[in-house]
XYZ file of C-alpha atoms in Angstrom:
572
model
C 49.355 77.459 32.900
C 52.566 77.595 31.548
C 52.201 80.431 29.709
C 50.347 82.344 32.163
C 53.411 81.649 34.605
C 55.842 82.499 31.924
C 54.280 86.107 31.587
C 53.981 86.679 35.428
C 57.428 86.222 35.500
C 58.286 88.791 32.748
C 56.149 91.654 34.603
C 58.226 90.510 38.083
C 61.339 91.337 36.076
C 60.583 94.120 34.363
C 59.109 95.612 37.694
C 62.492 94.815 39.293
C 64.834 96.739 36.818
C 62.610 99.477 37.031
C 63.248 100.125 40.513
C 66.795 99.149 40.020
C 66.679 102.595 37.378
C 65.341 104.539 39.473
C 67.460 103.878 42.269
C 71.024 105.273 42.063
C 73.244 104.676 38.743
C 76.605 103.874 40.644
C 74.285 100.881 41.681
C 75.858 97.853 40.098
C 73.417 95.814 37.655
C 71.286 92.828 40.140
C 71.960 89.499 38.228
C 68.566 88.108 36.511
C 66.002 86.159 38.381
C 66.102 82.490 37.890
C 62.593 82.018 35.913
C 64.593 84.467 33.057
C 67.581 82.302 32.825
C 65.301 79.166 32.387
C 63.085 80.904 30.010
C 66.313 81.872 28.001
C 67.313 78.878 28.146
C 64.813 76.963 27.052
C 64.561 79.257 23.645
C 68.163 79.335 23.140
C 68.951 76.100 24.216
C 71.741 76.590 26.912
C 70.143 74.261 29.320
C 71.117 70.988 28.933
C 69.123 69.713 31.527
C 65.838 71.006 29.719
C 66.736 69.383 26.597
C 67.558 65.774 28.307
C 64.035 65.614 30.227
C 62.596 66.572 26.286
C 64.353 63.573 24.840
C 63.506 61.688 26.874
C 60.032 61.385 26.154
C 60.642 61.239 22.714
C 58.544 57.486 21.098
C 56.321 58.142 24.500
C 54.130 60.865 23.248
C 50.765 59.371 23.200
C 51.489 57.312 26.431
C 50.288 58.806 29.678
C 51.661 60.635 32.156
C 51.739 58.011 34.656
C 53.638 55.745 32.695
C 55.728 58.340 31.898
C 56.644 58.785 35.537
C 56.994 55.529 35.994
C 59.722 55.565 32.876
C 61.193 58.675 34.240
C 61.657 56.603 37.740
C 62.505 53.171 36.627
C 65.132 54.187 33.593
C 66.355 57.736 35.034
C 65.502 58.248 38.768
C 63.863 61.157 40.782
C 65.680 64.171 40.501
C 66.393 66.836 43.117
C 64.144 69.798 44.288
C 65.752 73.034 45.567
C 62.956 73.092 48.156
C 60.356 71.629 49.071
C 56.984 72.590 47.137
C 58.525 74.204 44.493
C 58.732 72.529 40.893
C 61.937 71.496 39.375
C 63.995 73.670 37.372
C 62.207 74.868 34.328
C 59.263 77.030 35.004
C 57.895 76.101 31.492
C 57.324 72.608 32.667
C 59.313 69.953 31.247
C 59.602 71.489 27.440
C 57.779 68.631 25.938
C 54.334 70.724 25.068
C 56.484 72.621 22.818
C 57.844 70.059 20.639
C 58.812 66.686 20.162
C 61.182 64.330 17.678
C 59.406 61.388 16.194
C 62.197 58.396 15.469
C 59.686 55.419 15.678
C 58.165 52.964 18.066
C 60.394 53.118 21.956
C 62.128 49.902 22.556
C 59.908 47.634 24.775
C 60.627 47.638 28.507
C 61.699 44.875 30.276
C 58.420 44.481 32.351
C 56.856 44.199 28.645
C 59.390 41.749 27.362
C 58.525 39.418 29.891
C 55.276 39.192 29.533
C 56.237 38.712 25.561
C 58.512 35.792 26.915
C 55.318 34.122 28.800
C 52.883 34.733 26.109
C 55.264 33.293 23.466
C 55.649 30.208 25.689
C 52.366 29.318 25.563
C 52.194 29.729 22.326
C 55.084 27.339 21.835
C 53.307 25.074 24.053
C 49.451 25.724 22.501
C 51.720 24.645 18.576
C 53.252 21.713 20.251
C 49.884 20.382 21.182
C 48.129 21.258 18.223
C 50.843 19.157 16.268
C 50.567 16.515 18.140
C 46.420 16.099 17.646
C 47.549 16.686 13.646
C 49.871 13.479 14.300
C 46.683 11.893 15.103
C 44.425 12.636 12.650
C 45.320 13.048 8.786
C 42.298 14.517 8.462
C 42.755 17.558 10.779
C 45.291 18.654 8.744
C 43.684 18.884 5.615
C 40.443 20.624 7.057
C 41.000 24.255 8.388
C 38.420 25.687 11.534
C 35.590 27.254 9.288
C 35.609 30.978 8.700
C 31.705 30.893 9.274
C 29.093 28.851 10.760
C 25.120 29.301 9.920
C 23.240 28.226 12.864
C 20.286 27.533 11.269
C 21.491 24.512 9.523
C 21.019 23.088 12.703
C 17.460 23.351 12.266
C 17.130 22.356 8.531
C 15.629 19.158 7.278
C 16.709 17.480 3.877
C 15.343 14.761 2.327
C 17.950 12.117 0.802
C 14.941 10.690 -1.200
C 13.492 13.641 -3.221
C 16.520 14.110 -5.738
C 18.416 11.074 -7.369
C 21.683 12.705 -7.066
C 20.986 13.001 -3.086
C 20.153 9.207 -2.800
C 23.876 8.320 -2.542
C 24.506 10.267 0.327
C 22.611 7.861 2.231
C 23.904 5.261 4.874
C 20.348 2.592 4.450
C 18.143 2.299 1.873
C 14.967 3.104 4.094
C 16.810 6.936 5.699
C 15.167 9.910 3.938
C 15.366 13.029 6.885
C 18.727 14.531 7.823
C 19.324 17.726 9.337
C 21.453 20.665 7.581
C 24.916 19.746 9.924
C 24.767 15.904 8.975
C 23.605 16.950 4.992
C 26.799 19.218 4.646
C 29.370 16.420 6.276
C 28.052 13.996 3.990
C 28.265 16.137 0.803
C 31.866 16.620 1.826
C 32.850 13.112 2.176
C 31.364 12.565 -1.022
C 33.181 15.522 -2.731
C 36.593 13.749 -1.188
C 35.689 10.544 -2.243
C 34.882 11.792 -6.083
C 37.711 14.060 -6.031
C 40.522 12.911 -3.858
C 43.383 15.317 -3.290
C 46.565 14.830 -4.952
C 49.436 12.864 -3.668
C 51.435 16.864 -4.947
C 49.340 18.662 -2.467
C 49.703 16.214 0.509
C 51.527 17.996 3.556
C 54.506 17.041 4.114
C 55.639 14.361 6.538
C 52.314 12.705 6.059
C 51.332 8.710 6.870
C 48.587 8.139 5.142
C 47.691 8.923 0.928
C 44.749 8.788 -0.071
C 44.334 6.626 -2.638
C 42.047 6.820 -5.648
C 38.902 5.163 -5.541
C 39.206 1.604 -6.258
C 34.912 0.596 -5.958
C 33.133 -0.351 -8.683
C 31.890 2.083 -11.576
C 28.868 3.784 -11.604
C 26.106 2.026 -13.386
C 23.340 4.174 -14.467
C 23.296 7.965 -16.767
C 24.614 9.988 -13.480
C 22.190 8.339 -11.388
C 22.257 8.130 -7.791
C 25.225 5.367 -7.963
C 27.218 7.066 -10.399
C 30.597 8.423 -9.208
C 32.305 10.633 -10.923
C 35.889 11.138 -10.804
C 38.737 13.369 -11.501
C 42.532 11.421 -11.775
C 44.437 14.502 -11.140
C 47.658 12.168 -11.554
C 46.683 13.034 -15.290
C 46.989 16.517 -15.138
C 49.618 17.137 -12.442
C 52.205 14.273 -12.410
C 55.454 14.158 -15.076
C 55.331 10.720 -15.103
C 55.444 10.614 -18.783
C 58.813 11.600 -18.871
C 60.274 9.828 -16.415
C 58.091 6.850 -16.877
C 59.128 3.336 -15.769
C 59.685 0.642 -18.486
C 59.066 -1.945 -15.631
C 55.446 -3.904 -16.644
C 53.034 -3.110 -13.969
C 50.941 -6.861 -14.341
C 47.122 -6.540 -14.084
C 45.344 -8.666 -11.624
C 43.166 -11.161 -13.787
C 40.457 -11.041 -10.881
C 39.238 -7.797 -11.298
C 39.854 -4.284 -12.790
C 39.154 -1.285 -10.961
C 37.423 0.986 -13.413
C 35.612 4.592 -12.694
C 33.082 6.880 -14.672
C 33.674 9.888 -15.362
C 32.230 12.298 -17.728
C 30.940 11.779 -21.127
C 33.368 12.206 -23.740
C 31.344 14.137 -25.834
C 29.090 15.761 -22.936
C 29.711 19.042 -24.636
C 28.537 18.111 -28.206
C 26.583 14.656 -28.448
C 25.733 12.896 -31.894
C 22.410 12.968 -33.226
C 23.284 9.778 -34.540
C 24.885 6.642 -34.292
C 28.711 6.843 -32.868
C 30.391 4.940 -36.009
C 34.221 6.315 -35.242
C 35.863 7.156 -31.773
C 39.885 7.647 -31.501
C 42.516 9.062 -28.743
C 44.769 11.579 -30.615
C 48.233 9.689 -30.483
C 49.840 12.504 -28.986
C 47.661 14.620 -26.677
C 44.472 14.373 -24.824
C 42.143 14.361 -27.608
C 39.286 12.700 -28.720
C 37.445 12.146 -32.345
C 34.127 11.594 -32.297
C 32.069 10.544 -36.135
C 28.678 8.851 -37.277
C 26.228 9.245 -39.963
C 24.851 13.062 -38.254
C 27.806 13.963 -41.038
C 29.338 15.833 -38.273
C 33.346 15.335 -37.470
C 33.690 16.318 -33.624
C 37.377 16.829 -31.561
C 37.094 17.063 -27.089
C 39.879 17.767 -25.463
C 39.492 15.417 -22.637
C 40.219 15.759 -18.764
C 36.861 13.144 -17.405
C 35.878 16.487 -16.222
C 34.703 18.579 -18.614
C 35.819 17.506 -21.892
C 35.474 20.897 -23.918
C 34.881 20.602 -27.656
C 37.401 22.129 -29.697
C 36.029 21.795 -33.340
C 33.190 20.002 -35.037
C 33.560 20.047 -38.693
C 30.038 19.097 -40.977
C 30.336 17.075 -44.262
C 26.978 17.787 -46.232
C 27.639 15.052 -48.535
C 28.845 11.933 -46.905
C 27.839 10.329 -43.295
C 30.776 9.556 -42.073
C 31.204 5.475 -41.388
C 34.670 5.943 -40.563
C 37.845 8.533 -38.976
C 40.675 8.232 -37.760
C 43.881 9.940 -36.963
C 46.907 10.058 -39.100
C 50.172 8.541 -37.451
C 51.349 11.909 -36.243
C 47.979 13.604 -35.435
C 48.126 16.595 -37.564
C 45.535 14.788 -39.829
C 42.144 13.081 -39.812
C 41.134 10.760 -42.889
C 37.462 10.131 -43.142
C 35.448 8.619 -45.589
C 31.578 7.098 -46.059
C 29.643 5.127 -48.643
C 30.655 7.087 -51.358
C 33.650 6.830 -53.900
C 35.610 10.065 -52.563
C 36.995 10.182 -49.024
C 37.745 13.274 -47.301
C 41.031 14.658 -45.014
C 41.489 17.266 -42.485
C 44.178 19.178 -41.458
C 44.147 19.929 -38.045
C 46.468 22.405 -37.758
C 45.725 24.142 -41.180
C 41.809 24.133 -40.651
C 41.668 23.132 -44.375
C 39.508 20.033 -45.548
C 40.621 18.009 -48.959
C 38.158 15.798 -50.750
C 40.032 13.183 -52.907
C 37.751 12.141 -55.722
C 38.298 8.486 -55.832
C 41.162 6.575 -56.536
C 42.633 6.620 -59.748
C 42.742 2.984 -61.590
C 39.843 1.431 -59.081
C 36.058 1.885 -59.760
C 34.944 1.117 -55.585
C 31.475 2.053 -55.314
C 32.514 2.240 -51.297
C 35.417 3.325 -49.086
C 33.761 3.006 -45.607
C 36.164 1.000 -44.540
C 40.152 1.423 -44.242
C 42.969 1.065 -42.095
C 45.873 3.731 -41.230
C 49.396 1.940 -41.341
C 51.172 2.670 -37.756
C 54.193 4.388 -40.107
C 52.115 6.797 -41.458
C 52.810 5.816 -44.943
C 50.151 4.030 -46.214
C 46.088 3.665 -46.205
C 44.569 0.277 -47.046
C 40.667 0.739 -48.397
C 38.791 -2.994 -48.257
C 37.798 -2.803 -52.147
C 35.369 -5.441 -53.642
C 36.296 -9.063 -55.035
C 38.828 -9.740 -52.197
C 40.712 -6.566 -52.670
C 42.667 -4.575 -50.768
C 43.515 -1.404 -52.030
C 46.727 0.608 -51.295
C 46.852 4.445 -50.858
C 49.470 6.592 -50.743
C 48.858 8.846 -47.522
C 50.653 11.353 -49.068
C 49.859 11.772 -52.776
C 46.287 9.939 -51.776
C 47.243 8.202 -55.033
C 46.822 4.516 -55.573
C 49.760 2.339 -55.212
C 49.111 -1.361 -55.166
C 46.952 -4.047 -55.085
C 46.703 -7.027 -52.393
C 44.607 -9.640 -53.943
C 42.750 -12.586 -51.402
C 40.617 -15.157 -51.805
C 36.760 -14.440 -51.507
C 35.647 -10.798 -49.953
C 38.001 -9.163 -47.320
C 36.063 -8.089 -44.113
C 38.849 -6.956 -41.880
C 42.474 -5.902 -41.809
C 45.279 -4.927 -39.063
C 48.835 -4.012 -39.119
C 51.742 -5.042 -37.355
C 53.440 -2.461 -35.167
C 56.223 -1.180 -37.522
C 54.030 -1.470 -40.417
C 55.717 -4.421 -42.114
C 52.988 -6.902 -42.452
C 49.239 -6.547 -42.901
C 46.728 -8.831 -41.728
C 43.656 -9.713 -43.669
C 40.557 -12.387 -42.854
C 37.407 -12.736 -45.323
C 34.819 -15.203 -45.398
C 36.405 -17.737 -46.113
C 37.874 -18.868 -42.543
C 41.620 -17.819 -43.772
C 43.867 -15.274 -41.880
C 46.437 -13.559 -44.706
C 49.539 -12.557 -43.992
C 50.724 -9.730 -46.502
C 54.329 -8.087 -46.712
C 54.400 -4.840 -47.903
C 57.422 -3.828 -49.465
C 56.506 -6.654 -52.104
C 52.965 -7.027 -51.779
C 53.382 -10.919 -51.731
C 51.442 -13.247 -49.230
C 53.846 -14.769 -46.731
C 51.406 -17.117 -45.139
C 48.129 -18.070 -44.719
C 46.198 -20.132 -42.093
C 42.865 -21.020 -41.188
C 40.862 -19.988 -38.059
C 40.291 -22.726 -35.291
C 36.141 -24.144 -35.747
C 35.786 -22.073 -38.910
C 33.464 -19.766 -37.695
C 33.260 -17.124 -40.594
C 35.587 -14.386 -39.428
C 34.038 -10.402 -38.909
C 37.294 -8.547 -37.577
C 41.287 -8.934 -36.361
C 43.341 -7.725 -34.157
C 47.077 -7.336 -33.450
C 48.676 -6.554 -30.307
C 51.028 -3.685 -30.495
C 53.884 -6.398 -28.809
C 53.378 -8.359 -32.370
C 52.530 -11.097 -29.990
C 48.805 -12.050 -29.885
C 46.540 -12.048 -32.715
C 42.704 -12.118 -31.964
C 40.391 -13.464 -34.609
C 36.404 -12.603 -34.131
C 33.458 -14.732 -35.584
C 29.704 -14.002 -36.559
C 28.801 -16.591 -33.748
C 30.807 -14.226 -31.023
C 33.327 -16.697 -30.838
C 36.809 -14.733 -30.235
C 39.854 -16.740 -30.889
C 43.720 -15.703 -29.498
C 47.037 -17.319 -31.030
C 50.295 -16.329 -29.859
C 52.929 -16.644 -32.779
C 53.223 -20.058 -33.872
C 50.078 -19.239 -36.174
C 52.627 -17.481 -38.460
C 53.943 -20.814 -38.828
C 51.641 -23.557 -39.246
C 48.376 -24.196 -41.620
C 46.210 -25.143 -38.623
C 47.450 -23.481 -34.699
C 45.536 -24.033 -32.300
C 44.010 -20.951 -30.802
C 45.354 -20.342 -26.505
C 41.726 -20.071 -25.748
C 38.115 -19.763 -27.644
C 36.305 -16.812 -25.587
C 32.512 -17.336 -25.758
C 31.076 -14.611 -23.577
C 29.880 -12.998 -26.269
C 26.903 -14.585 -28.198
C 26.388 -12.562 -31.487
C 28.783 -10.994 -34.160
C 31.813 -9.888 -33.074
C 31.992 -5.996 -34.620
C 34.493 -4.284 -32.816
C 38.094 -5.685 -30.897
C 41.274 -3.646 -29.234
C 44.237 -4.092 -27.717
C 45.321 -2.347 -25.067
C 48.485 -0.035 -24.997
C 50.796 -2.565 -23.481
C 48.733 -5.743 -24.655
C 47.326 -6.703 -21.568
C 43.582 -6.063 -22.195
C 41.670 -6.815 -25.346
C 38.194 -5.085 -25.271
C 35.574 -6.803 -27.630
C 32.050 -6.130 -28.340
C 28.990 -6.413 -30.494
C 26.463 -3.836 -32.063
C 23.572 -6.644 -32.050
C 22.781 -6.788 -28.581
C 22.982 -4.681 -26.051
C 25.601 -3.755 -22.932
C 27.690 -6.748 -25.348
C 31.205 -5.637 -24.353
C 33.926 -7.281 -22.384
C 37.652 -7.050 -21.621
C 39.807 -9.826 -21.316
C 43.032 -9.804 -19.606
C 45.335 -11.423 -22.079
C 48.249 -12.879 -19.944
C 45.684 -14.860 -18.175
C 42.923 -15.225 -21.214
C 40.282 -14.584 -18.837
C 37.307 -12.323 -18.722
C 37.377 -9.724 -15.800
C 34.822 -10.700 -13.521
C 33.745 -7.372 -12.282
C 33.112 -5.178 -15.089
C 31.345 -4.078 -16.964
C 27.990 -5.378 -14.740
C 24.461 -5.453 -15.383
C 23.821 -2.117 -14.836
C 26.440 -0.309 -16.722
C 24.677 1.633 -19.691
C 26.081 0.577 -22.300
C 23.124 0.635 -24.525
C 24.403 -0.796 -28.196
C 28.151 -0.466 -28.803
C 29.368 0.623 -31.994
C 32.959 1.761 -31.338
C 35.112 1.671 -28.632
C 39.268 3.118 -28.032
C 41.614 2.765 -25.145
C 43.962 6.142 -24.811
C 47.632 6.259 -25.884
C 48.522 4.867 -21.749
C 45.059 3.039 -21.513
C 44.293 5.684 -18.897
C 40.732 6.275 -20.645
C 38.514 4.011 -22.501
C 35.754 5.456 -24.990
C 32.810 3.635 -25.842
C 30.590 4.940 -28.334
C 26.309 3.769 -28.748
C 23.818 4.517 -30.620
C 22.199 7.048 -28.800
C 25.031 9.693 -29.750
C 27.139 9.396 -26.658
C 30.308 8.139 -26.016
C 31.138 7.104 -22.229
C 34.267 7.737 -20.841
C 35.943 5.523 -18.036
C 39.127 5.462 -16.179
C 41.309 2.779 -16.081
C 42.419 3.254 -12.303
C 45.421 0.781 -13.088
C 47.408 3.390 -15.229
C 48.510 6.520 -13.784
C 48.829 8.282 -17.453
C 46.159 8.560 -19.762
């Protein structure tokens, strides 16, 4: 329309200066019409006018022309006719067909800013109450609105009673049916329960921590009572660096303890578990027995990867264990060599007896806590010192009767011996002389000793299951009297550890099975609570508490070693 005005005014004007020609040339020139001026204008840009009304529509170009008017009126006024019907200066229209300058988004108007002002108001307010309701419930601000909801769970049935793993979601013994709505809650709550979330990713400002799970173990081989649980303390938390000397005491009443995955889940024995040992220095785990097969998990009671399994063709292994540092492994069998590994060389070295002794065995031994020495239980009432070095002999400690059992002191100065003859030996080292010697309370033919790491206790077990604890003053009499006898145990004592910081001492016995107890030592009383009559134990052969007593292993003869967490120690 525009240009179809535009053009009728070109033919007016160039119809008026033809007359104009052909009138008279001492006719002065008629001035040009109006719709020239604008049209010049508008190309050459002399009217200033024009070029305001273009601007400003400029950031308005896809908005209509009402609102434009409406701009036009509220920011800039009406402007002026000449008369009445006619359309304001500029023939062309208002210029803004032609072009236009793009510099962004136009500022909002004030009718827009209110609203802006309302809406944000409520939103305040809509926060405000929302933060109050999370005040209320801990819960609703861990657990966002679902992306997605299926409907039809509504109308699904699932019964509690078809798979074992399902029977613990259940509230009674005697519900089976629950509908898809009430089967998804309850898998949550038990995925919360199992695996709690860290105190690290708690909000902030929150009451309430959840706290680890403090019930009773589960009993069965993942059955439907089993709960298994991940102490992400372990893996998150510093504390070892910062950790408190201050004694946290256990309560002799009970000791919360918690299954989690088997140690060895990714690579179980075919055979008997004969060795099982915490690395002293990382989360590892050794794992031996007469398959011939040497077997390290790194362990996180979740999934426990194996890292290495090394075979020995010729020797079933009856024994490993870790050097003082960890960068070795010494095993040996019922043969007259003994093998070591280097962990971080790969590299295995088979030492072919020891030079000066003709043992027929070296199944058993003991690893000094300096890393200095290894002491092999030779026949006739020998025991046998080894250079851990050189792996070359280097003395002799000669007892009375057979030796059955030796343990160290804590910085290596002393080793402890007990044979069959009811006498505890006290050796020192450096000289290889016997310091002292005393005899076991109700001479009941010792199997095995222990030391705490404190030097403080000294636990002496029997073939009747009798476990006897002195405190020091045995180093200095012929006859102590033991603190307490602990009977719970009625056949051969094979296996006893200290704790870490000396507060437990775990015992047990290969002859019967589930025989294993722990004993909390500043009391000298068997914990109550675990493990019960259902834990599966089967027959223990070996057992280990972890460098923090965070973990306790328990090997068995079925080729599997159980892992539980010790809920009382925040580091493993």
């Amino acid at each position: 329309m525009t240009e179809a005005r535009s053009n009728k005014n070109k033919k007016r004007g160039h119809a008026t200066s033809k007359d104009n020609n052909s009138g008279s040339k001492d006719d002065p020139a008629k001035p040009k019409e109006k719709s020239e001026v604008e049209l010049e204008s508008l190309v050459f840009g002399d009217n200033e006018d024009l070029l305001e009304d273009a601007f400003s529509k400029v950031g308005h170009e896809l908005s209509s022309d009402e609102e434009i008017d409406e701009r036009d009126e509220f920011d800039y006024g009406t402007e002026d006719f000449d008369n009445a019907g006619e359309e304001p200066s500029g023939g062309l229209g208002d210029g803004s067909d032609l072009f236009f300058m793009d510099t962004g988004p136009a500022p909002p108007l004030r009718g827009e800013i209110d609203e802006d002002e309302e809406s944000q108001d409520e939103d305040e307010d809509m926060d405000a109450k929302s933060e109050s309701s999370e005040d209320e419930s801990e819960e609703s601000r861990l657990i966002g609105k679902p992306a997605w909801i299926d409907e039809d769970d509504r109308n699904l049935s699932v019964s509690l009673k078809s798979v074992n793993r399902l029977k613990k979601l259940r509230k009674e013994d005697s519900e089976d049916i629950v509908n898809g709505l009430d089967y998804e809650q309850r898998l949550r709550r038990q995925f919360e329960k199992v695996y709690p979330v860290p105190s690290w990713a708690q909000p902030e400002g929150s009451k309430k921590r959840r706290r680890r799970n403090v019930g009773a173990d589960s009993d069965s081989e993942y059955s439907d009572e089993e709960e298994q649980h991940e102490d992400n303390s372990i893996l998150t938390r510093v504390k070892g660096y910062i950790e408190k000397t201050k004694l946290r005491i256990l309560s002799p009443e009970s000791i919360s303890v918690t299954r989690v995955k088997n140690a060895n889940q990714m690579g179980y024995s075919k055979s008997v578990v004969q060795s099982v040992e915490f690395h002293p220095n990382s989360q590892m785990l050794l794992t031996a027995g007469f398959d011939r097969t040497l077997r390290l998990f790194q362990i996180d009671g979740k999934f426990n990867q194996m890292m290495q399994s090394i075979f020995y063709k010729d020797m079933p292994i009856y024994k490993a264990s870790f050097s003082a540092n960890g960068d070795a492994i010494v095993a040996s069998g019922r043969r007259k060599y003994f093998y070591t590994y280097n962990i971080e060389a790969g590299k295995v070295d088979k030492s072919q007896g020891i030079n000066g002794r003709h043992e027929k065995s070296l199944e058993k031994f003991s690893l000094s806590p300096c890393g200095k020495w290894i002491a092999f239980l030779g026949r006739d009432g020998y025991i046998v010192l080894v250079s851990s070095h050189t792996r070359q002999w280097v003395k002799n400690l000669k007892m009375n009767g057979n030796v059955r059992a030796v343990a160290w002191s804590s910085d290596s100065t002393y080793l402890y011996s007990v044979g069959g003859d009811t006498e505890i030996y006290q050796w020192e080292i450096s000289s290889g002389k016997c310091l002292h010697q005393f005899l076991d309370e109700g001479g009941f033919k010792p199997t095995c000793i222990a030391v705490s790491p404190n030097d403080q206790y000294w636990a002496i077990g029997s073939q009747s299951g009798i476990v006897n604890v002195y405190d020091r003053s045995c180093l200095t009499t012929r006859n102590p009297k033991s603190l307490r006898a602990i009977g719970n145990l009625t056949t051969s004592i094979h296996t006893m550890c200290f704790n870490h910081d000396s507060q437990i001492l775990a015992i047990s016995s290969k002859n019967r099975k589930d025989q294993l107890r722990l004993v909390h030592i500043p009391s000298l009383k068997v914990f109550p609570n675990w493990p019960t009559s259902g834990t599966p134990l089967s027959y223990v052969t070996s057992l280990a508490f972890s460098p923090k007593s965070g973990y306790l292993a328990i090997g068995n003869d079925k080729g599997k070693v159980l892992l539980y967490r010790l809920n009382h120690y925040s580091s493993a």
